[in-house]
Tab-separated table of C-alpha atoms in Angstrom:
chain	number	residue	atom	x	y	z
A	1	UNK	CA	0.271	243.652	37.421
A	2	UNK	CA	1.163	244.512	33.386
A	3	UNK	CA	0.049	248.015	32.527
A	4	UNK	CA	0.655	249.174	28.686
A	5	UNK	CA	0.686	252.660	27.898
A	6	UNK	CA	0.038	255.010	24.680
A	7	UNK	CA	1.437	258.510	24.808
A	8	UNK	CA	-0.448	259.663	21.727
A	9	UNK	CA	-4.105	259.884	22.062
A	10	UNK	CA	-4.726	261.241	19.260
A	11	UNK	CA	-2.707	261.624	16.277
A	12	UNK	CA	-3.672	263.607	13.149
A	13	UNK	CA	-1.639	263.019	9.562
A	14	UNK	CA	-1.746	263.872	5.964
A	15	UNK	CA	-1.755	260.974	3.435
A	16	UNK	CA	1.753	259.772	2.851
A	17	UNK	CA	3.519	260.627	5.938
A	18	UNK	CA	5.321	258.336	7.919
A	19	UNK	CA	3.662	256.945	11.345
A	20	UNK	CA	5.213	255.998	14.254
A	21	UNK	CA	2.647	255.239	17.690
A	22	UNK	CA	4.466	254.447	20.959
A	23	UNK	CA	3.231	251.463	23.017
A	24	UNK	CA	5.185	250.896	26.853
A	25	UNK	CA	4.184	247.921	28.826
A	26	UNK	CA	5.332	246.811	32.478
A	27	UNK	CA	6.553	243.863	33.302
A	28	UNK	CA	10.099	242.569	33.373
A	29	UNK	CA	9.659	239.157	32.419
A	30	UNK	CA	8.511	237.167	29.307
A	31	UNK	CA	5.612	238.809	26.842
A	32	UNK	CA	3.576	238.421	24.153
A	33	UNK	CA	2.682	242.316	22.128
A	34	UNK	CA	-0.031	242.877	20.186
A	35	UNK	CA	-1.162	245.786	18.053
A	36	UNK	CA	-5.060	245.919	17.350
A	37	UNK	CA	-6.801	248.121	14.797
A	38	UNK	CA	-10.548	249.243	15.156
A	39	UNK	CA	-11.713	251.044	12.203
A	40	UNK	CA	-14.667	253.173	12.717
A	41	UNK	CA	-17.849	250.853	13.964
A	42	UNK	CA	-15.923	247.872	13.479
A	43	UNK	CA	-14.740	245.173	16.102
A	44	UNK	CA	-10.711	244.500	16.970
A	45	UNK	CA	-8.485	243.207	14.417
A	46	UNK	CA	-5.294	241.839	14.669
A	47	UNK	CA	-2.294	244.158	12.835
A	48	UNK	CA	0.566	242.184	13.876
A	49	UNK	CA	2.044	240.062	17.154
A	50	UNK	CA	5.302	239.359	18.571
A	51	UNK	CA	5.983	235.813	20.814
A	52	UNK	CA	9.422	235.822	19.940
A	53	UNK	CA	12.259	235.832	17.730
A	54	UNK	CA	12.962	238.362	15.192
A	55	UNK	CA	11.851	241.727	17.064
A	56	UNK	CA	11.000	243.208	13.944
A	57	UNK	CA	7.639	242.151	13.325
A	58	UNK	CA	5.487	242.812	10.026
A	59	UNK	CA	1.926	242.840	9.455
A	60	UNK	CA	-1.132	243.612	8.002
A	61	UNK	CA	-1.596	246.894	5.410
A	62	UNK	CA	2.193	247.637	5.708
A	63	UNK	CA	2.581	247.979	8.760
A	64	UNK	CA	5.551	246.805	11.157
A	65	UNK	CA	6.163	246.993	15.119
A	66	UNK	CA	10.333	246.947	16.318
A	67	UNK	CA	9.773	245.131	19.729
A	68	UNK	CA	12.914	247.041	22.157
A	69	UNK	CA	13.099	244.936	25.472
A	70	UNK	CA	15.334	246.745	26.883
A	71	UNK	CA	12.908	249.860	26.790
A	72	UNK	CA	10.016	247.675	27.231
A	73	UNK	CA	8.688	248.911	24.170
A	74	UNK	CA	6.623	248.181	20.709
A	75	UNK	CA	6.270	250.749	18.712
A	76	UNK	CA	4.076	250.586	15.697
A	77	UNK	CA	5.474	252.357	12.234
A	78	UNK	CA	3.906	252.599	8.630
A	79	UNK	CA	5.914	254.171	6.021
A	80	UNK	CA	3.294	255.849	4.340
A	81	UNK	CA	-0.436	256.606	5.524
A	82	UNK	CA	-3.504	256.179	3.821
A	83	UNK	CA	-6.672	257.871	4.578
A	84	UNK	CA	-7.970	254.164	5.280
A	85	UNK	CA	-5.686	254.048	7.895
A	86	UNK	CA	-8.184	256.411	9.569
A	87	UNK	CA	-9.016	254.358	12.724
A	88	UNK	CA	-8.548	253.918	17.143
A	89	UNK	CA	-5.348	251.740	17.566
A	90	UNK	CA	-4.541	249.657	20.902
A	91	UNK	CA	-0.906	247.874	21.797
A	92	UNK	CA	-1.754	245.195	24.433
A	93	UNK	CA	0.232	242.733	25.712
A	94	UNK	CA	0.111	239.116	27.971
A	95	UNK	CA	2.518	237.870	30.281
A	96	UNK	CA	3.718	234.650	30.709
A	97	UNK	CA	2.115	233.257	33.138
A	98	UNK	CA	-0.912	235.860	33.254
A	99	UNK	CA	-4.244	235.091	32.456
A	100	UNK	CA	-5.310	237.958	30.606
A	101	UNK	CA	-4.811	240.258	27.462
A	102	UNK	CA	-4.385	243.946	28.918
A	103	UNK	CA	-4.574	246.948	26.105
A	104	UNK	CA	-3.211	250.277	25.851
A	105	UNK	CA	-5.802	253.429	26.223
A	106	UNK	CA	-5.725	253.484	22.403
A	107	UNK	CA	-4.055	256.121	19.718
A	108	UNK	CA	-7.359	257.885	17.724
A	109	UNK	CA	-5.135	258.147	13.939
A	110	UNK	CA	-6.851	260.667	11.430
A	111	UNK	CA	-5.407	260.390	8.227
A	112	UNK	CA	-6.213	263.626	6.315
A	113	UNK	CA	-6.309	263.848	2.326
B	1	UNK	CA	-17.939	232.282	8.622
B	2	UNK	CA	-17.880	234.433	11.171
B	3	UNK	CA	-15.095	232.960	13.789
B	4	UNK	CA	-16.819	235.025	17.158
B	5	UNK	CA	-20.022	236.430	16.697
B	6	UNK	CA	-22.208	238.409	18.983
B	7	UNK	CA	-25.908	238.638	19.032
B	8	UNK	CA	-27.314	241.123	19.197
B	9	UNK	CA	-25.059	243.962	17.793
B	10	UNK	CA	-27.081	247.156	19.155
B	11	UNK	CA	-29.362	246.702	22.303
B	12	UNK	CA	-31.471	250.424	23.592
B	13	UNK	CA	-33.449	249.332	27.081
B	14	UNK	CA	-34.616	251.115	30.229
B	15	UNK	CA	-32.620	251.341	33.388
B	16	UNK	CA	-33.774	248.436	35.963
B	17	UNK	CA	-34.568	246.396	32.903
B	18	UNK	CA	-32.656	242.831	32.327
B	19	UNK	CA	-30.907	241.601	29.116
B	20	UNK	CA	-28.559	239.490	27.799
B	21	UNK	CA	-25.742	239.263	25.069
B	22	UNK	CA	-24.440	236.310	23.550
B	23	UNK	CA	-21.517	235.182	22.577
B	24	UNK	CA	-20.454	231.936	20.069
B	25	UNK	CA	-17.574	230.955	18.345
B	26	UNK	CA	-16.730	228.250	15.587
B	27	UNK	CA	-12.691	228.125	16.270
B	28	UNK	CA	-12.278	225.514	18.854
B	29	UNK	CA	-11.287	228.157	21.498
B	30	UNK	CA	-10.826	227.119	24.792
B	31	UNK	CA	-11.239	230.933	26.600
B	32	UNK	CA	-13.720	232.935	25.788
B	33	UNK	CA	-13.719	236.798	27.633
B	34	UNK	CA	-15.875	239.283	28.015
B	35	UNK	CA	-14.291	243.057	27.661
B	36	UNK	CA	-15.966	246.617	28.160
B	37	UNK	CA	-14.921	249.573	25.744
B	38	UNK	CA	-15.993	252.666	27.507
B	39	UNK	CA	-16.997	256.485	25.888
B	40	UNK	CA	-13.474	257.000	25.664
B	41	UNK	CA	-12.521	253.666	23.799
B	42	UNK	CA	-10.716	252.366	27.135
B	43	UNK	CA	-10.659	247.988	26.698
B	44	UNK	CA	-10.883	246.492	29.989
B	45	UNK	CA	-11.291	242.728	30.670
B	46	UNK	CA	-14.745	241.867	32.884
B	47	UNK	CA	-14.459	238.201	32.631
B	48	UNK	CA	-13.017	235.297	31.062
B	49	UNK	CA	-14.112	231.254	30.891
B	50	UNK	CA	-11.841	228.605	30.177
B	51	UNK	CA	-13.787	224.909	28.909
B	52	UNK	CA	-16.670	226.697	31.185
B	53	UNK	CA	-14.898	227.509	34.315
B	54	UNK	CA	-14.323	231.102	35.433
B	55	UNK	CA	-10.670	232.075	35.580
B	56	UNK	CA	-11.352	236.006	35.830
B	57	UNK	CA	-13.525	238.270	37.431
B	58	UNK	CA	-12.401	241.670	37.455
B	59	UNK	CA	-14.274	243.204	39.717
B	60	UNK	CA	-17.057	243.363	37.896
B	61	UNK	CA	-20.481	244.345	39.647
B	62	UNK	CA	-22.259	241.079	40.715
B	63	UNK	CA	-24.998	242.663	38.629
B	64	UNK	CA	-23.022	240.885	35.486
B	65	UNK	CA	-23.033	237.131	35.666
B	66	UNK	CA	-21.691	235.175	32.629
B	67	UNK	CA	-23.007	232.007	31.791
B	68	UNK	CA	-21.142	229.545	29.665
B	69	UNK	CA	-22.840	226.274	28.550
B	70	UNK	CA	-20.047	224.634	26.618
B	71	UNK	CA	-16.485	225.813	25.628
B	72	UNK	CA	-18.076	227.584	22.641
B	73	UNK	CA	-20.456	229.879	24.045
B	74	UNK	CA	-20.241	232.388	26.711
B	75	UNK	CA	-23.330	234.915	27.436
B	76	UNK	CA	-23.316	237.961	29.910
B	77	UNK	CA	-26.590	238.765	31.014
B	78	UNK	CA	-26.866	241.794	33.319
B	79	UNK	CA	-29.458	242.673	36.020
B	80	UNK	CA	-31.106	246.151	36.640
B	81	UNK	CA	-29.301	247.995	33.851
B	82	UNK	CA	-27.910	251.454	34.957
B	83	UNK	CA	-27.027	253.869	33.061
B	84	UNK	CA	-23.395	253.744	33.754
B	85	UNK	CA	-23.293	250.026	31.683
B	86	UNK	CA	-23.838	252.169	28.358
B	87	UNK	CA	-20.918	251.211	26.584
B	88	UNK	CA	-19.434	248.167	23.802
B	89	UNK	CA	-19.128	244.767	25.033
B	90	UNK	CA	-17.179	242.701	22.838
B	91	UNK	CA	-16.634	238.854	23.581
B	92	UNK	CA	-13.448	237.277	22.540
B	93	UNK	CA	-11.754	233.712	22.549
B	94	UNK	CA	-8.417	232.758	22.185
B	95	UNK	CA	-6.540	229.105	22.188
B	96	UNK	CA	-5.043	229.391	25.431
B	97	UNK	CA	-5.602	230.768	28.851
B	98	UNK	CA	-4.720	234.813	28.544
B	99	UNK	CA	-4.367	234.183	24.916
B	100	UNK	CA	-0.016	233.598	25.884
B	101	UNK	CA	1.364	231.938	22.277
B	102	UNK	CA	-1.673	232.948	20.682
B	103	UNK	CA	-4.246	235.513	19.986
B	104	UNK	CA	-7.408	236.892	20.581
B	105	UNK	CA	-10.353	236.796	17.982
B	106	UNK	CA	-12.667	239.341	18.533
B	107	UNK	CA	-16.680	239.656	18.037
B	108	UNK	CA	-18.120	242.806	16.344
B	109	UNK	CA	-19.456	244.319	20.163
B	110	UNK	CA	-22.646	244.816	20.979
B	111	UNK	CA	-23.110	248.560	21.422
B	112	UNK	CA	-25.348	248.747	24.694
B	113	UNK	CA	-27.183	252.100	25.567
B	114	UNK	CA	-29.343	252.184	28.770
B	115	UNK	CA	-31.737	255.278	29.187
């Protein structure tokens, strides 16, 4: 079965600095790779997806995701933080063929002023 | 518009009590899930429906049984509450079965606590 996994639970930055949140998943065959964003009391929203193509993906609020297959990664990056970036932040990802959406355990990001 | 909406968006009950969340949306979804966020944010998939026929149950306690009346809606209602069911249920739908080539739309949760 897919597993995705977050190394940084939590993640505390100043406003301006860069941002980089790793996202693994399992599975060796084809994917779709989501990033979500929940800000505080607020339901899932969509940052950005990759189904294929380019693997540099760009969403939402300025951010981006470089999808590495050969690391079975997607790693989210923002070039410059805001303290409305404040929010939990989940990488999930479907296979093809699977029936389900599995997420990450989530990356808490405090942006400081 | 809102494209998945829950009802009702904070629910406080007893343990042993009954109740039920509801879920619509207005996108022409075929799937609709249901997914538990725990104390420590942790998303995990309980069940999802796909033009009203069950295509997932993750070993969910039969205490949770989800109902779905049409391709549109898709309500959880759960039996003698414990207090272990605290926690944000958020009901999703996407296009396609799993959401492949697509994705998700979530609903706003419904924030359950049992006491």
């Amino acid at each position: 079965a897919q597993s995705v996994s977050q190394h940084n639970h939590h993640v505390i930055l100043s406003e301006a600095a860069s941002l980089e949140l790793g996202c693994n998943y399992s599975y060796g065959g084809t994917v779709n790779l989501f990033w979500y964003v929940q800000y505080p009391g607020q339901h899932l929203q969509l940052l950005l997806k990759y189904f294929s193509g380019d693997p540099l993906v760009k969403g939402i609020k300025g951010f981006e995701a470089e999808f590495i297959k050969s690391k079975f990664s997607f790693n989210l990056r923002k070039p410059s933080v805001q303290w409305s970036d404040t929010a939990e932040y989940f990488c999930a990802v479907v296979t093809g063929g699977g029936n389900k959406l599995t997420f990450g355990t989530g990356t808490q990001l405090k942006v400081e002023l | 518009d809102t494209a998945v909406s829950q009802t009702p968006k904070y629910l406080v009950t007893q343990m042993g009590n009954d109740k039920s969340i509801k879920c619509e949306q207005n996108l022409g979804h075929d799937t609709m899930y249901w997914y538990k966020q725990d104390s420590k944010k942790f998303l995990k998939i309980m069940f999802s429906y796909n033009n009203k026929e069950l295509i997932i149950n993750e070993t969910v306690p039969n205490r949770f049984s989800p109902k779905s009346p049409d391709k549109a809606h898709l309500n959880l209602h759960i039996n003698s509450l414990e207090l272990g069911d605290s926690a944000v249920y958020f009901c999703a739908s996407s296009q396609d079965i799993g959401g492949f080539g697509t994705e998700a739309f979530f609903g706003q949760g419904t924030r359950l606590t049992v006491v």
